[in-house]
XYZ file of C-alpha atoms in Angstrom:
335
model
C 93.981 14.007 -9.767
C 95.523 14.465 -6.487
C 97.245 11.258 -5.025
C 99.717 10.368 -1.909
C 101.984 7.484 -2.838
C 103.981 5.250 -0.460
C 107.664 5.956 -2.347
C 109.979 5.323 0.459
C 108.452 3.337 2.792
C 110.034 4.378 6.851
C 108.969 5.745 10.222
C 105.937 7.763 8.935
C 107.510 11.383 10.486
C 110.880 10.995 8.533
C 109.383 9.455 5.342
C 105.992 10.143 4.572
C 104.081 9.018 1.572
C 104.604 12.036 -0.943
C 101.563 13.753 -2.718
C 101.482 14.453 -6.410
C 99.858 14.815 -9.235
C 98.439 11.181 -11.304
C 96.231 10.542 -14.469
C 92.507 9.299 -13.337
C 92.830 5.498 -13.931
C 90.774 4.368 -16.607
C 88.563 0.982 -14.855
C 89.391 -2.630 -16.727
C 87.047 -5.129 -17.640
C 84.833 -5.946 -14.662
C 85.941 -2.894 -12.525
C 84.333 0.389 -12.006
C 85.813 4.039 -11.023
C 84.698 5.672 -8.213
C 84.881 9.457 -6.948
C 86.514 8.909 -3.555
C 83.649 10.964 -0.964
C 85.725 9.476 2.098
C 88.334 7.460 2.672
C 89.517 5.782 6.736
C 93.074 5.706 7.626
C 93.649 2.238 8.723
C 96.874 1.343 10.678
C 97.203 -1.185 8.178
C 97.978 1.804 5.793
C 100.368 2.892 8.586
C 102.197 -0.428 8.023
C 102.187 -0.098 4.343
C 103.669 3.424 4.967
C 105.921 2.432 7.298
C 107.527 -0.718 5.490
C 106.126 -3.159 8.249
C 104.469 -4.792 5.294
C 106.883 -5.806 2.353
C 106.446 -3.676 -0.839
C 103.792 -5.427 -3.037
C 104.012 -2.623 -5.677
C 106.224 0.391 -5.456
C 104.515 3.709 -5.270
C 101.503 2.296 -4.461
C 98.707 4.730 -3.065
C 97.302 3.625 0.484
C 93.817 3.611 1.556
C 91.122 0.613 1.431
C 88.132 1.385 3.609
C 87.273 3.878 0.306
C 83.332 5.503 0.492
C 82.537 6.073 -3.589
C 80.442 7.493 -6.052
C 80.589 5.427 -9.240
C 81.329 7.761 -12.098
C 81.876 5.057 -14.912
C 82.577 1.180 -15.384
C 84.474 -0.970 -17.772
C 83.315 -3.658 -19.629
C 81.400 -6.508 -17.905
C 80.726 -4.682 -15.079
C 76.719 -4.116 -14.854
C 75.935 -5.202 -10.818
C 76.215 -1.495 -10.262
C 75.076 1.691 -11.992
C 76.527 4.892 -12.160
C 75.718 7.558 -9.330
C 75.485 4.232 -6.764
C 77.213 4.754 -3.716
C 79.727 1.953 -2.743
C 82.361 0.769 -0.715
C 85.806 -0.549 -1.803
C 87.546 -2.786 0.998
C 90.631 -4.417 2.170
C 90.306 -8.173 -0.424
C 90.740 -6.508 -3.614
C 90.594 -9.730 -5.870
C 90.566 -13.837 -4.669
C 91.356 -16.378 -7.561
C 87.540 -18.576 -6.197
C 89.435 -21.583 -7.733
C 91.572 -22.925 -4.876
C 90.719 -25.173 -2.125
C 90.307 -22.017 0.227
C 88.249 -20.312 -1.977
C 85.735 -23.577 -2.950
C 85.477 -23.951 0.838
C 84.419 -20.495 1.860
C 87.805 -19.374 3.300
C 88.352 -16.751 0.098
C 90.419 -14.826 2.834
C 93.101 -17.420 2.983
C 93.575 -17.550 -0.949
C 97.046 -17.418 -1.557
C 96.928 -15.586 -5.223
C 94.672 -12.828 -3.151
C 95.657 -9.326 -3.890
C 94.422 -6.079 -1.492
C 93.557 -2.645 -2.226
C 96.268 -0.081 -1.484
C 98.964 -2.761 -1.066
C 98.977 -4.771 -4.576
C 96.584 -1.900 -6.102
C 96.181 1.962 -5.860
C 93.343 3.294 -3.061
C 91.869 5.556 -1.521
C 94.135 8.350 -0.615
C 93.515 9.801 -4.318
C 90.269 11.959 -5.668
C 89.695 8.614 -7.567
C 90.217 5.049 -7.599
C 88.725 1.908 -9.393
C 87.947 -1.433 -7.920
C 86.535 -5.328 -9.370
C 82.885 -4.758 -8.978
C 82.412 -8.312 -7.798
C 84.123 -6.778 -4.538
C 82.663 -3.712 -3.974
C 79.690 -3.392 -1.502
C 76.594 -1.536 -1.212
C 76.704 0.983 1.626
C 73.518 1.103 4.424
C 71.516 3.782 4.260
C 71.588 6.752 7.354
C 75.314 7.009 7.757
C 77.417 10.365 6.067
C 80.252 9.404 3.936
C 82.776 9.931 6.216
C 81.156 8.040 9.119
C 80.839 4.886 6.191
C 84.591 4.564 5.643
C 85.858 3.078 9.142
C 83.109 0.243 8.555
C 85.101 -1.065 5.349
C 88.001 -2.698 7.213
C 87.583 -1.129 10.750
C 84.404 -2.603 11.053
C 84.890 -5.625 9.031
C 87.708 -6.810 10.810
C 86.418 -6.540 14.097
C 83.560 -8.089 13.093
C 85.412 -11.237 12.131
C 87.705 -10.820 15.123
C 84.371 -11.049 17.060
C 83.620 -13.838 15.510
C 86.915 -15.832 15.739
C 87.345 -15.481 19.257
C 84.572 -17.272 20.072
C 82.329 -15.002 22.336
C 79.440 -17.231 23.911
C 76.018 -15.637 24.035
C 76.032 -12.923 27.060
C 80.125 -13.856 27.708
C 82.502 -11.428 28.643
C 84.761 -9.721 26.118
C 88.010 -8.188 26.677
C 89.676 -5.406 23.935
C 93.278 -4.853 23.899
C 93.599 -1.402 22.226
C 90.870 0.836 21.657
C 91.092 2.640 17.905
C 89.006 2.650 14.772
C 87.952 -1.125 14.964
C 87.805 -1.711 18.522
C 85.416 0.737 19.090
C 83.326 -0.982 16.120
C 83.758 -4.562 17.477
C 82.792 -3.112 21.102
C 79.570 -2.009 19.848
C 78.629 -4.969 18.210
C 79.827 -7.407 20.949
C 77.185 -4.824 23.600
C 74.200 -5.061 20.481
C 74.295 -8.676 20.970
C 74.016 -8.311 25.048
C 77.857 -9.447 25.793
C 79.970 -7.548 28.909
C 82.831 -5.686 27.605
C 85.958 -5.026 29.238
C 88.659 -2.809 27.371
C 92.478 -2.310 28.304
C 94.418 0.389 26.456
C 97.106 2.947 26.973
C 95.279 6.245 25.891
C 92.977 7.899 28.538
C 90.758 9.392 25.634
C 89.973 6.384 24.230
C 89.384 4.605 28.071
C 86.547 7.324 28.079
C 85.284 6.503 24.664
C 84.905 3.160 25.791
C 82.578 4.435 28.882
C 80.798 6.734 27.034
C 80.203 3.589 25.192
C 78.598 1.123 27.847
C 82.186 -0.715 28.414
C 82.011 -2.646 31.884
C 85.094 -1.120 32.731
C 88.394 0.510 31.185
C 91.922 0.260 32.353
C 95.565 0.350 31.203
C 96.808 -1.378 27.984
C 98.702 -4.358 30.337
C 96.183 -4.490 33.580
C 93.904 -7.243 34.630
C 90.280 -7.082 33.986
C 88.292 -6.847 37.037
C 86.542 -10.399 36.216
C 87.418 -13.517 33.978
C 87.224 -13.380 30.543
C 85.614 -15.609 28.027
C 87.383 -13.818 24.958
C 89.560 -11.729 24.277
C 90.433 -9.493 21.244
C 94.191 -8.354 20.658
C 94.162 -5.007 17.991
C 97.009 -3.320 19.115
C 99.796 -4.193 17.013
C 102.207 -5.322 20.168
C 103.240 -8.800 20.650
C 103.801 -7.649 25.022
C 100.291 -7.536 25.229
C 99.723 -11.307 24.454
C 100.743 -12.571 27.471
C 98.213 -10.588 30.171
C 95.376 -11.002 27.522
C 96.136 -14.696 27.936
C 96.473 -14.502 31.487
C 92.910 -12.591 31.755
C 91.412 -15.421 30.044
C 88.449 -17.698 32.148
C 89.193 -21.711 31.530
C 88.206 -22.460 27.799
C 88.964 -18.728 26.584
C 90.048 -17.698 23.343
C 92.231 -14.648 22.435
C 91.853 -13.279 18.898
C 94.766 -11.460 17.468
C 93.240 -9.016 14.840
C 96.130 -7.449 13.004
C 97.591 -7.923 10.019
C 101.531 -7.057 12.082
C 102.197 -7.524 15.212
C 105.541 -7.132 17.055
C 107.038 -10.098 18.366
C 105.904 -12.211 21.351
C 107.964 -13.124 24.258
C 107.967 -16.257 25.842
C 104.576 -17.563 27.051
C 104.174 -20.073 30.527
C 102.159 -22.931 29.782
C 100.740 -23.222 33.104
C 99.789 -19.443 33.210
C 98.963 -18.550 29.786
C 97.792 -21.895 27.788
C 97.107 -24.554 30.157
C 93.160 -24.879 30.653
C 92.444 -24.820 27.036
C 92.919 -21.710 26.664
C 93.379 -20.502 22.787
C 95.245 -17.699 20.340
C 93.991 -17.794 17.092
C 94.625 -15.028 14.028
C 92.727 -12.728 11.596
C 93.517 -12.802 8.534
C 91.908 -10.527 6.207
C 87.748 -11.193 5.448
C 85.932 -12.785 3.136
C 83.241 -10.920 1.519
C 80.478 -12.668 2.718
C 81.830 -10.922 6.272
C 81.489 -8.051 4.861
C 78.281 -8.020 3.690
C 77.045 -9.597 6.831
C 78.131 -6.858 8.787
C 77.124 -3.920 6.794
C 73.748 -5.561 7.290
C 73.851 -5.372 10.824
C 74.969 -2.129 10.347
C 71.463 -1.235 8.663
C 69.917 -2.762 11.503
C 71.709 -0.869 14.090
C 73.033 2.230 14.123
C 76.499 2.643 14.753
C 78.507 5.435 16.532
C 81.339 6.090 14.635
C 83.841 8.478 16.188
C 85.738 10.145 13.548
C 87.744 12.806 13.298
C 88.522 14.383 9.567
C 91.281 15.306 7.806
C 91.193 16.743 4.114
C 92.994 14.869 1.583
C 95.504 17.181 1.386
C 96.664 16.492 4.882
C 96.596 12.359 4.848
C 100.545 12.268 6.080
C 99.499 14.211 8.840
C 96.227 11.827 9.646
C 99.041 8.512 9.705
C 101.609 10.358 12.000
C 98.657 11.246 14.072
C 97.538 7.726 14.006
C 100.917 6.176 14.799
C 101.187 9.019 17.401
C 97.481 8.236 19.110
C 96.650 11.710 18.544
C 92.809 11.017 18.433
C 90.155 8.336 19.929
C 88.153 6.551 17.109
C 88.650 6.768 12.965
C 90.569 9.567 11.093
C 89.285 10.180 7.539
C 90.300 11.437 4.769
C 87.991 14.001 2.715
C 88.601 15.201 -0.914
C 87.680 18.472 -1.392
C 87.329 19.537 2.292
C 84.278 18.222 1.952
């Protein structure tokens, strides 16, 4: 099959992952093998690429927001049936033994492992996953408009949900890509105000077209108060003003897995007041299912713009270049 693997991770436009030619994997007990009909390109795979992440397993192949067909299954692995359409995500495996784990908090396992970091993805024709993690996909989306859901959409979901939005509060977005966009939507299903601050003028009028309250640069005050924030750009400048924009009581969620480093904060300015800064790490499953149900329930707009397989190192310099508002996929096949 046709595969791009990370081999020397570095600034995506000098070293790019390298496509070649790999054996289909054959799926182990308890996994299944999918035909890969889409697959997202997640900045997270931009930091895998890139070497912001440390290398979990050399020559790994990127991709985990992975739209499937199931073609076959290895032994103990009957919860899905072949020709089911499924989703492979971000948690790849949790050990459900440790105290994180028995307590509901699967995403803060430490003997975790994630899909195209400790194990090959998406950016392949084919890929296997634990069937105990994969999810069933909602019904009324295309393939390609699935993908950005499986960590795009997860993880804002969760970021949503850690920064504490009250019922009709306002939100503010820091950054505007594949999961902001998601997170926007489901902060306006559930009646909030949204306020979104980011650098590119595309995505300020994706976030009109939208029904964003308003849309400025990446640094610049809201026009009101905020009663949460949500950090997804991956800078560590940008914690300070999202602090600064936050009403008495606020909380700012920071929703990436890197994030460069943040200067000096001033108590009085950016904490006193009870304000709050909390991470993301990762999801737990029942997050994902949770919002793929809402997902059923409403429809999402998911702007994507796709790439064939073949052309995946240009979709991550793109990416790290904010060449396009929204979700690039990937399509096998041109399909």
């Amino acid at each position: 099959m046709t595969a791009w693997q990370v081999r020397r991770p570095g600034p995506i436009d000098l070293s790019p992952p390298v496509r070649t030619r790999m054996p289909i994997p054959e799926p182990g007990p308890g996994e299944v093998l999918v035909r890969v009909l889409a697959c997202g390109v997640c900045r997270t795979d931009l930091h895998v690429a890139e070497g912001d992440l440390p290398v979990h397993r050399a020559g790994v192949v990127p991709g985990h927001e992975v739209v499937g067909e199931v073609v076959s299954a290895g032994p103990d692995a009957g919860a899905v049936a072949v020709g089911d359409r499924v989703g492979i995500a971000w948690l790849r495996t949790t050990c459900g033994r440790c105290a994180y784990c028995r307590r509901g908090a699967e995403n803060l396992c430490p003997a975790s492992r994630y899909t195209g970091w400790d194990a090959d993805g998406g950016y392949a024709e084919y890929a296997t996953a634990p069937v105990d993690y994969v999810y069933r996909m909602p019904d009324g989306y295309a393939d390609a408009e699935l993908a950005p859901l499986l960590c795009a959409g997860i993880i804002g979901f969760r970021a949503l949900r850690r920064s504490a939005l009250p019922p009709g509060g306002r939100l503010g977005i820091y950054g505007f890509g594949g999961s902001a966009h998601l997170a926007a939507q489901v902060a306006l299903a559930q009646g909030c105000e949204v306020h979104v601050m980011t650098r590119d003028p595309a995505a300020r009028e994706l976030a009109s077209e939208l029904g964003a309250a308003s849309a400025q640069g990446a640094a610049d005050p809201p026009p009101v108060p905020l009663d949460s924030a949500i950090l997804f750009a991956p800078v560590g400048d940008l914690v300070p003003p999202a602090l600064a924009a936050l009403d008495r009581g606020g909380v700012l969620a920071v929703a990436g897995i890197h994030l460069t480093d943040v200067p000096p904060l001033n108590y009085q300015r950016h904490l006193f007041q009870e304000r709050e800064i909390r991470s993301v790490t990762a999801n737990t499953r029942s997050d994902g299912r949770e919002f793929l149900d809402f997902c059923a329930r409403h429809r999402m707009q998911v702007r994507i713009t796709p790439y064939p397989l073949e052309s995946a190192d240009r979709a991550l310099s793109d990416l790290s270049h904010g060449r396009f508002a929204g979700a690039a996929v990937l399509l096998p096949g041109g399909r």
